[in-house]
mmCIF file of C-alpha atoms in Angstrom:
data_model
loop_
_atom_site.group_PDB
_atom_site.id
_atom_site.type_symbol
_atom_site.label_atom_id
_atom_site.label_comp_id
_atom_site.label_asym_id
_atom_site.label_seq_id
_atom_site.Cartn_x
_atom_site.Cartn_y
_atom_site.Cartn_z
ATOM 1 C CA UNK A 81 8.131 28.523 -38.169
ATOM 2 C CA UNK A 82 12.032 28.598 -38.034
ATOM 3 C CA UNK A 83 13.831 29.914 -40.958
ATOM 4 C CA UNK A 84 17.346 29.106 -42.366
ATOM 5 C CA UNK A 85 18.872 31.592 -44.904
ATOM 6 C CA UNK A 86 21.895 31.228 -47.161
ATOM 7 C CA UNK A 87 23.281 28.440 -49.398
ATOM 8 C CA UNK A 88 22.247 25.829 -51.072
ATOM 9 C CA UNK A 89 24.688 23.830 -53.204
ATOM 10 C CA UNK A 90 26.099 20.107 -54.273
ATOM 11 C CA UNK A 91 28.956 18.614 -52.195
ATOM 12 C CA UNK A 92 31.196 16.300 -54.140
ATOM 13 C CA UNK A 93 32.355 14.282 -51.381
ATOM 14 C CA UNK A 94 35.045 11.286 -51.223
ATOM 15 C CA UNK A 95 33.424 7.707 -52.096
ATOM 16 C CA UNK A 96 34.934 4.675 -49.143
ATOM 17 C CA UNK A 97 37.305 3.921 -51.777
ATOM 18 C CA UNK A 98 40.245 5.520 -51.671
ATOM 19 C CA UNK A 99 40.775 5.845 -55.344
ATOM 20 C CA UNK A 100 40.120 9.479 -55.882
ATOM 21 C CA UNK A 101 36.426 9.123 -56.781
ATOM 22 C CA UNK A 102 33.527 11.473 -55.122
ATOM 23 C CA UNK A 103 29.580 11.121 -54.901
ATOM 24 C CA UNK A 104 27.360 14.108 -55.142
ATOM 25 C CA UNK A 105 25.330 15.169 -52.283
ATOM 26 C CA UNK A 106 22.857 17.659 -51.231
ATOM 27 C CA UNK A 107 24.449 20.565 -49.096
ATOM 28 C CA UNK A 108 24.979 24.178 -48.318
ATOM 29 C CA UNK A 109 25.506 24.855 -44.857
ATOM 30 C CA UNK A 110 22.239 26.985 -44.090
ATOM 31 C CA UNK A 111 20.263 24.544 -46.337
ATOM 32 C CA UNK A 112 21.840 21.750 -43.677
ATOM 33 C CA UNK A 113 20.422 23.876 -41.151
ATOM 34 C CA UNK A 114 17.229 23.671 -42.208
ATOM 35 C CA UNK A 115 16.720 20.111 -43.458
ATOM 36 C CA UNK A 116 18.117 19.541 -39.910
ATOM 37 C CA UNK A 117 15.488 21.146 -38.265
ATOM 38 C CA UNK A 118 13.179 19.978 -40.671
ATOM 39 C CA UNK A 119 13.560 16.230 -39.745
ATOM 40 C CA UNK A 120 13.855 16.605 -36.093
ATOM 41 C CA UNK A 121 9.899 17.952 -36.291
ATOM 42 C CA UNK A 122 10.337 22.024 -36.509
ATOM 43 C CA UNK A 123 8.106 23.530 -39.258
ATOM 44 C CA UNK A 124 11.013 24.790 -41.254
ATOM 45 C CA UNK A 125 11.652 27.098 -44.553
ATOM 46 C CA UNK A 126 14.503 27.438 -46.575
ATOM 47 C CA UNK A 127 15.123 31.055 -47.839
ATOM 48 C CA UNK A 128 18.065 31.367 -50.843
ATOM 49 C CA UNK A 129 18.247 30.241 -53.919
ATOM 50 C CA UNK A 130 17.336 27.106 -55.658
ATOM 51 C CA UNK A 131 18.981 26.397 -59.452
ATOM 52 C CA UNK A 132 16.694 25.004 -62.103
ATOM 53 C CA UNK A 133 19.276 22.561 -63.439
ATOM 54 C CA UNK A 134 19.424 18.851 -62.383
ATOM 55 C CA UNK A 135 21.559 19.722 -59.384
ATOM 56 C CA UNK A 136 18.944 22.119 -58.152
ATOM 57 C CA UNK A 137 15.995 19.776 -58.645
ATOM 58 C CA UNK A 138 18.022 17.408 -56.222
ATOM 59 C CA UNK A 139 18.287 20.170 -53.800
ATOM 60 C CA UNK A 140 14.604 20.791 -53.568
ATOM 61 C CA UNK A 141 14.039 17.373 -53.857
ATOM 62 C CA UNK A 142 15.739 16.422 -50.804
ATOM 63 C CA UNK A 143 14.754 19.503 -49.313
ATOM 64 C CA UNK A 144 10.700 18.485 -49.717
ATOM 65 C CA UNK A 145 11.548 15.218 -48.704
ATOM 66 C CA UNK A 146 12.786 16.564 -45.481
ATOM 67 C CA UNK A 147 10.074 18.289 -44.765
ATOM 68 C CA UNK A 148 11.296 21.399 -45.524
ATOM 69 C CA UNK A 149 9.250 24.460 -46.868
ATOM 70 C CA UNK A 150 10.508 25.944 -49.954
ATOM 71 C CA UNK A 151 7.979 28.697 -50.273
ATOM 72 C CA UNK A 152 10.005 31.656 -49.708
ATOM 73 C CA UNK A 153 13.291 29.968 -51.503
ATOM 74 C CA UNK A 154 13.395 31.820 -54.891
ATOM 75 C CA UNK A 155 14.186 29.392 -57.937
ATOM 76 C CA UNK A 156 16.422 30.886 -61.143
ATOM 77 C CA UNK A 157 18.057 29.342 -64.257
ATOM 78 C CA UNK A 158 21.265 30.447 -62.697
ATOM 79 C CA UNK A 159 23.406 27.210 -62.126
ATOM 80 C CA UNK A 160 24.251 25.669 -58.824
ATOM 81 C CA UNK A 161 27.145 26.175 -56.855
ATOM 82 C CA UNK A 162 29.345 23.190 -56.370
ATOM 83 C CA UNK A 163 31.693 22.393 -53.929
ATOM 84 C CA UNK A 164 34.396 19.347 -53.592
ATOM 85 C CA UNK A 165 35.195 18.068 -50.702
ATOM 86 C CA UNK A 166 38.783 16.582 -49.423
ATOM 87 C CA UNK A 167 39.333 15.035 -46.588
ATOM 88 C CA UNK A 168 42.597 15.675 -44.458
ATOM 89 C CA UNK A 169 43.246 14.430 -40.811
ATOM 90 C CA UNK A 170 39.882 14.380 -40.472
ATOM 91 C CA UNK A 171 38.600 18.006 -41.315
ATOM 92 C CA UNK A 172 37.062 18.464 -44.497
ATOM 93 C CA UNK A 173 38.234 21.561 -47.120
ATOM 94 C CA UNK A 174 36.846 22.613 -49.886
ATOM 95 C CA UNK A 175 37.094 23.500 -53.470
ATOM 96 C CA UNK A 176 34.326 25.962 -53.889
ATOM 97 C CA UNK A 177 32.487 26.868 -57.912
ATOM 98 C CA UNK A 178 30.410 29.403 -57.422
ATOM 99 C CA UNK A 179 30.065 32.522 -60.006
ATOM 100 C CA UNK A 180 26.637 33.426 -61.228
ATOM 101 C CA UNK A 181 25.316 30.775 -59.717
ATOM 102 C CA UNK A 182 21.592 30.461 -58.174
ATOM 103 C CA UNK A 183 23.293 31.456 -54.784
ATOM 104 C CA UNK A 184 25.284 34.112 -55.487
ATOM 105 C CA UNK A 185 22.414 35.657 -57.757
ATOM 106 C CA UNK A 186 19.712 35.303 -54.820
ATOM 107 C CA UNK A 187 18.021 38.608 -53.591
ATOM 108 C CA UNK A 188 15.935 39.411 -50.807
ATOM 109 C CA UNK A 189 11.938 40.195 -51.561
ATOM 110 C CA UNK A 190 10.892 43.312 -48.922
ATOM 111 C CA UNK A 191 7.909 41.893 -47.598
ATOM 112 C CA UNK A 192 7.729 38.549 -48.747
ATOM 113 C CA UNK A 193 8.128 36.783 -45.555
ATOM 114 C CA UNK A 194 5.863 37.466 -42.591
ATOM 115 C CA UNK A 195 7.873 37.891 -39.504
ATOM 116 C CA UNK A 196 5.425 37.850 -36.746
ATOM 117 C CA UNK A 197 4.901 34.401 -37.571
ATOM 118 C CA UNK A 198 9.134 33.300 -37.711
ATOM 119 C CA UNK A 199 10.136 32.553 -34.315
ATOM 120 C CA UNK A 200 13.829 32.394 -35.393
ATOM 121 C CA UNK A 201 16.199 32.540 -38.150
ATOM 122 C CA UNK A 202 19.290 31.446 -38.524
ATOM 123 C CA UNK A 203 22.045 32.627 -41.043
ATOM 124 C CA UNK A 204 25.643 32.481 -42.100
ATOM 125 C CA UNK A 205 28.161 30.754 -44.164
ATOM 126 C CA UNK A 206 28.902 31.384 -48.127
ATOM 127 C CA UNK A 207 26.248 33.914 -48.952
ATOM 128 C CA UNK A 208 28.000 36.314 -46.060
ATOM 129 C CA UNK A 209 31.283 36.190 -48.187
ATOM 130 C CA UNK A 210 29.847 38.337 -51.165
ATOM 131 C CA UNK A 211 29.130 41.799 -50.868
ATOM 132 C CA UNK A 212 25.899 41.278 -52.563
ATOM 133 C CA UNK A 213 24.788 38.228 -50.445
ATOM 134 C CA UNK A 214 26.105 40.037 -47.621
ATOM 135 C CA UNK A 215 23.855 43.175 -48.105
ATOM 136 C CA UNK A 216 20.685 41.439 -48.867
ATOM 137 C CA UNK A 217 20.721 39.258 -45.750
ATOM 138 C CA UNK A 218 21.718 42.836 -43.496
ATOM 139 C CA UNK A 219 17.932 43.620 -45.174
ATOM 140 C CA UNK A 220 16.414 40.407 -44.684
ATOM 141 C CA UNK A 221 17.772 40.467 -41.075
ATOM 142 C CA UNK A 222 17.007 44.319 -40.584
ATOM 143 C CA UNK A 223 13.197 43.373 -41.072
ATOM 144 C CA UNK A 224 13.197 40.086 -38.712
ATOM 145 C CA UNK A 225 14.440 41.224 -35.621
ATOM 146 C CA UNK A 226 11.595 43.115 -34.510
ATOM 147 C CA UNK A 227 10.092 39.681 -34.067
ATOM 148 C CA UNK A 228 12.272 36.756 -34.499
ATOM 149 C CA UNK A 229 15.211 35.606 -32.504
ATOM 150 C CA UNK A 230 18.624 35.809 -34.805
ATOM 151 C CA UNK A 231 20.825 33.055 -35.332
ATOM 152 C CA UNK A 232 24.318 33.447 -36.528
ATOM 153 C CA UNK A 233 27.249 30.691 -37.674
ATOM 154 C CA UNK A 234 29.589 32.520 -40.111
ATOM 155 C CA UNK A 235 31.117 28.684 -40.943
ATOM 156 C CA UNK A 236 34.446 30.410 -42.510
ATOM 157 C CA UNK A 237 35.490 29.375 -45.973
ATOM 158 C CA UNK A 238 39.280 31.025 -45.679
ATOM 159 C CA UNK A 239 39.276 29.931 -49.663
ATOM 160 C CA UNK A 240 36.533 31.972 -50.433
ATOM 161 C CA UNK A 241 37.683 35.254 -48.493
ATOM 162 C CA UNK A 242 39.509 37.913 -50.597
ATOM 163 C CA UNK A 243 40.038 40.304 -47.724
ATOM 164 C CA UNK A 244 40.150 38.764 -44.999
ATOM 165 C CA UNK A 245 40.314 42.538 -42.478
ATOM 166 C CA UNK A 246 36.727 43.116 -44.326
ATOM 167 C CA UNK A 247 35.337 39.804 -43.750
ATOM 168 C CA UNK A 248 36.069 40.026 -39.952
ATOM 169 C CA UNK A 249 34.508 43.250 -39.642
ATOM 170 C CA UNK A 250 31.704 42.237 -41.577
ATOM 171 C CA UNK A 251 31.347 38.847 -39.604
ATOM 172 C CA UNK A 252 32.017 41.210 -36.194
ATOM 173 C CA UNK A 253 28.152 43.560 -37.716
ATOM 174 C CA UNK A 254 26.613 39.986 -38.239
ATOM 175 C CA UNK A 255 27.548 38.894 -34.679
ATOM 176 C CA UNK A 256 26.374 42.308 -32.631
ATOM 177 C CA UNK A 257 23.240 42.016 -34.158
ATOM 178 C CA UNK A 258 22.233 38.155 -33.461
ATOM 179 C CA UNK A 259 20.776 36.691 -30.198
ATOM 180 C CA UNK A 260 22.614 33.765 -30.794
ATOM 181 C CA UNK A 261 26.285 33.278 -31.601
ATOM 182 C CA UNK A 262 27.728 29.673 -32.270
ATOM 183 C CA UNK A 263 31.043 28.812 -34.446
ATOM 184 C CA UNK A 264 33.728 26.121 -34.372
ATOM 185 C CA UNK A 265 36.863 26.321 -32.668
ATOM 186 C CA UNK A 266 38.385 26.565 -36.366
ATOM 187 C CA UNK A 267 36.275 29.572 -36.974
ATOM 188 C CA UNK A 268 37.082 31.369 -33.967
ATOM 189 C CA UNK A 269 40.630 30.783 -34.541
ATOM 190 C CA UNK A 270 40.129 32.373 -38.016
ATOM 191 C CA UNK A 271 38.632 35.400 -36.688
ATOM 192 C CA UNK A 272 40.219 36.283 -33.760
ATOM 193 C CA UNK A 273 43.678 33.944 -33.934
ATOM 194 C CA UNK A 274 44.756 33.229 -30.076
ATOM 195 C CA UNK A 275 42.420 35.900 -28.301
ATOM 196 C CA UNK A 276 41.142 33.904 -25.015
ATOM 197 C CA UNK A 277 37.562 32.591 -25.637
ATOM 198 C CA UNK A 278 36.199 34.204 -22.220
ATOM 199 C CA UNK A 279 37.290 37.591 -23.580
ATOM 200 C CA UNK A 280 35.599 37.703 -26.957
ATOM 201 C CA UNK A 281 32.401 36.374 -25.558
ATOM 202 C CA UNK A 282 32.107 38.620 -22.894
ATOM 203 C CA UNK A 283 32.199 41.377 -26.016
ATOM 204 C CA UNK A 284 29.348 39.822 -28.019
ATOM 205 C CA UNK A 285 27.308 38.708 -25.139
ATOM 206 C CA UNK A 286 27.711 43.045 -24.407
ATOM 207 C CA UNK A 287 26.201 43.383 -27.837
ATOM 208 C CA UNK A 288 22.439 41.612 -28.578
ATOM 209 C CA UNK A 289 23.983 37.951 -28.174
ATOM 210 C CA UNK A 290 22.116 36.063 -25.222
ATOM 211 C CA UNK A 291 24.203 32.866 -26.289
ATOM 212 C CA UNK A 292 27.522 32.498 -27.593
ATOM 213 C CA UNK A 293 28.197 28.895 -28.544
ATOM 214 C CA UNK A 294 31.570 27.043 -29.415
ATOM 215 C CA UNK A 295 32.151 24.034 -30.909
ATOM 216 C CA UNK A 296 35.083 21.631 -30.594
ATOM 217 C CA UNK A 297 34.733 18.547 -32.449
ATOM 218 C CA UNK A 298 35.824 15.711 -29.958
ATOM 219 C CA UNK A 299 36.085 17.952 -27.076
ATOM 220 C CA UNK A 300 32.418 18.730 -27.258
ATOM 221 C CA UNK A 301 31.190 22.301 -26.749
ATOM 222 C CA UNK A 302 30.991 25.205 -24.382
ATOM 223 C CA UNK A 303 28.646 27.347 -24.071
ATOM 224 C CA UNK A 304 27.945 31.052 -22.499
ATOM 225 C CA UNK A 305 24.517 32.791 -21.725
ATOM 226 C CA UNK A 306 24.061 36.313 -20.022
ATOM 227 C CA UNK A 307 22.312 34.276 -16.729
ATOM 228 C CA UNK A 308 23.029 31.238 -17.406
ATOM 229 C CA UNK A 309 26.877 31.175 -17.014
ATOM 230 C CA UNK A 310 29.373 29.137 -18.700
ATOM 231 C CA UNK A 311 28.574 25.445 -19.820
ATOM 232 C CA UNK A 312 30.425 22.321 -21.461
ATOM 233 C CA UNK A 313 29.217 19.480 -22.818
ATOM 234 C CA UNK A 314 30.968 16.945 -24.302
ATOM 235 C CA UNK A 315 30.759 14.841 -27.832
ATOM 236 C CA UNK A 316 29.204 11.063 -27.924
ATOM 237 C CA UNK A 317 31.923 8.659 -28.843
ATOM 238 C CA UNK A 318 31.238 7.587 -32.374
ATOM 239 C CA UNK A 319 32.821 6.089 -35.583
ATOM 240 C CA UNK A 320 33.070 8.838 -37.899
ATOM 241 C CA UNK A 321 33.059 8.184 -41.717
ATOM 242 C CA UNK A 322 33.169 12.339 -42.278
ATOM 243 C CA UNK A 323 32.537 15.294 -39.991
ATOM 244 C CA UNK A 324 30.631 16.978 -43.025
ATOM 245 C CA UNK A 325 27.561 18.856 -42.101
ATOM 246 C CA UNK A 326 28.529 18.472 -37.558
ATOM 247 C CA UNK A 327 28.005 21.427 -37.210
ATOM 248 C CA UNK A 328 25.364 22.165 -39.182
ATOM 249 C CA UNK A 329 23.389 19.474 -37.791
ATOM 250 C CA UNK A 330 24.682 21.111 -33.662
ATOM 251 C CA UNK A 331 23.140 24.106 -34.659
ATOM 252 C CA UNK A 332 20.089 22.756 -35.952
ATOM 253 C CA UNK A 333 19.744 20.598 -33.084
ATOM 254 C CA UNK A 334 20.134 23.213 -30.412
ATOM 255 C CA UNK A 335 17.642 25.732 -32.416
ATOM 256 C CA UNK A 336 15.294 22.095 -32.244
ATOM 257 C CA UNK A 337 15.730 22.171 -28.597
ATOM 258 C CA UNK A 338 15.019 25.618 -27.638
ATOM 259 C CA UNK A 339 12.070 25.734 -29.147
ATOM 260 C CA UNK A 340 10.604 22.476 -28.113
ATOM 261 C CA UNK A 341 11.635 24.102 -24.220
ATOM 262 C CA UNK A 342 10.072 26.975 -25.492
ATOM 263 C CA UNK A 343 13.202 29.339 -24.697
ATOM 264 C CA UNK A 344 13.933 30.135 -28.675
ATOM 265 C CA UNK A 345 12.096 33.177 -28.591
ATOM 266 C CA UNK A 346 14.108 36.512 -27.539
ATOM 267 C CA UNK A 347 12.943 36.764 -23.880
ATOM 268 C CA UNK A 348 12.456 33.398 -23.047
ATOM 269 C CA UNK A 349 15.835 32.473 -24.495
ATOM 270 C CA UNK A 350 16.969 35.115 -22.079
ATOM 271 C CA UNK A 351 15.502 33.662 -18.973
ATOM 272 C CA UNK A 352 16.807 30.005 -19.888
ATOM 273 C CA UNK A 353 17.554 27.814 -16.982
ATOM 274 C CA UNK A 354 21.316 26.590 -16.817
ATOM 275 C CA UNK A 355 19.983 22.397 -16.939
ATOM 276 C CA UNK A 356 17.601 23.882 -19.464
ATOM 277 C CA UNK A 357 20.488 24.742 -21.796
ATOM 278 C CA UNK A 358 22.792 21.973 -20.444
ATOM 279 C CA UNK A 359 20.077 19.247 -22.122
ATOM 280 C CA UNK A 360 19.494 21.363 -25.461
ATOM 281 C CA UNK A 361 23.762 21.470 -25.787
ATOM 282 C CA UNK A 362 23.892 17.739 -25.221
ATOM 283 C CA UNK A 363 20.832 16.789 -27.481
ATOM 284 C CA UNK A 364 23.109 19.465 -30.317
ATOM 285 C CA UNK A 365 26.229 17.289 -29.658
ATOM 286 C CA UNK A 366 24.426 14.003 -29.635
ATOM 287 C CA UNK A 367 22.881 15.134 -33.651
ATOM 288 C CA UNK A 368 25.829 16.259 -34.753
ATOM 289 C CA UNK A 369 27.971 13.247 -33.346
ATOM 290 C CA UNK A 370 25.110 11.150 -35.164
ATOM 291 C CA UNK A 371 25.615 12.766 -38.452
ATOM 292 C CA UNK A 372 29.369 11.686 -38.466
ATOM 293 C CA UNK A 373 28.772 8.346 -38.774
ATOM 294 C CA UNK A 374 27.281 8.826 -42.382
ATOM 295 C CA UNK A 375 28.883 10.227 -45.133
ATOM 296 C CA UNK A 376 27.946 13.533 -46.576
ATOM 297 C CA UNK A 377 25.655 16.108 -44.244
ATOM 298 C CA UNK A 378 23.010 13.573 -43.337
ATOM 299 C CA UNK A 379 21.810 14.698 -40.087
ATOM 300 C CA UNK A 380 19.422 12.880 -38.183
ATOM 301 C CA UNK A 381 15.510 12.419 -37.943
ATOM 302 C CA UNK A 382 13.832 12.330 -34.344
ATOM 303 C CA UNK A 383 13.175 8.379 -34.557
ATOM 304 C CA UNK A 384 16.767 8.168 -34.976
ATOM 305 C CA UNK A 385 18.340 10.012 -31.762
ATOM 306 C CA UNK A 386 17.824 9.866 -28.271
ATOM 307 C CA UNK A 387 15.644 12.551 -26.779
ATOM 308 C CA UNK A 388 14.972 12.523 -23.434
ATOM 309 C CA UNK A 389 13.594 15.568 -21.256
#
């Protein structure tokens, strides 16, 4: 099974008309993760926390209906977390309500989930901002990496961050301890301002990283692996009603592929081929290009993207 842990929340996002009104929609970027996964055919849980209220019975609705498993998500009367969404030149920002809520409130179980049967999990985003969310995934991922491969996307919400010197060393002990590395060009720029690309990866792919993964929105994606070397990809032409959820949909894509190669795993996703990881980019961009032709984070189900091997 592949495992997605963080946030799960309601996106407000901006109707067609362009009259001020918004629509609710299921999100959270590590709950996109998974529901991504999910409909692309990997068994798939969810691990966070799920509201009570109306908002969180659409979550797990949504979720269930995606195929995703919701057995180790932990359910509270704590209220969701919303966010609203604005749209401006194209990238999305957001207004972010989150005290006490279900997320913010979630704690990790000691062992509740059995590892030797997660072949990865991925994690990042919202929960990562708060000390407390922050210290209880540390735990959860302090028990998985004996046996499951690490996946890391700290999706930066500048909004959120207080301190921003403590986030980036926090985000820095996230990175050095996951196998695989992937953030936007936005998020990179955020962390490390102008540093040169080649130079940062070459210091997390010197830590536990086999993969370090960038994303670029039009320009498509480049990639580094220890053996692999340096690939780029680029991104499908598309009409794009929103880019909400792209790269939460790449990532669950690309954790998708890997596994259907069988190269997710820690050692075989250290022996990965470069046209190996070349097609499993490329299927990543093709998803995530997919989901921004529909409005809110809608990524795609198999039957609905081209997969060819």
């Amino acid at each position: 099974m592949l495992l997605s842990c963080g946030d799960a929340l309601i996106d407000f996002v901006p109707t067609r008309e362009a009259d001020g009104r918004v629509m609710p929609a299921v999100g959270g970027s590590c709950l996109n993760v998974a529901i991504g996964m999910a409909r692309l055919g990997a068994p798939t849980g969810f691990v966070g926390g799920i509201s009570n209220d109306m908002f969180g019975q659409m979550i797990a609705a949504q979720a269930e209906a995606s195929d995703v498993v919701l057995r180790y998500a932990t359910r509270s009367d704590h209220q969701t977390t919303l966010a609203f969404v604005r749209i401006v030149a194209g990238e999305s920002h957001y207004a972010f309500y989150d005290a006490d809520t279900a997320t913010r409130n979630w704690t990790y179980q000691r062992g509740s989930i059995p590892f030797d049967t997660i072949e990865a999990m991925h994690v990042g985003s919202t929960t990562l901002v708060n000390d407390t969310g922050a210290a209880e995934t540390q735990a959860l991922i302090a028990d998985a990496r004996a046996s499951s491969t690490i996946a890391f996307d700290p999706n930066c919400r500048p909004n959120l961050v207080k301190d921003k010197p403590s986030y980036i060393v926090r985000m820095a002990g996230f990175a050095a301890n996951a196998d695989i590395v992937r953030m936007s060009d936005v998020d990179f720029a955020y962390l490390y301002g102008d540093e040169p690309y080649d130079q940062r990866v070459d210091a997390l792919l010197g830590q536990s990283a086999s993969l370090v993964v960038i994303t670029r929105g039009i320009d498509g994606a480049v990639a580094w692996h220890k053996t692999a070397g340096k690939i780029e990809v680029a991104a499908p032409k598309v009409t794009v009603a929103d880019t909400i959820g792209a790269g939460d949909s790449f990532q669950a894509a690309l954790l998708f592929a890997l596994h259907k190669q069988e190269r997710l795993r820690r050692q075989q996703l250290g022996d990965i081929g470069a046209d190996e990881l070349r097609r499993a980019l490329s299927f990543a961009a093709n998803c995530a290009g997919f989901t921004c032709t529909r409005p809110g984070a809608d990524p795609p189900r198999l039957s609905e993207i081209d997969w060819r091997w």
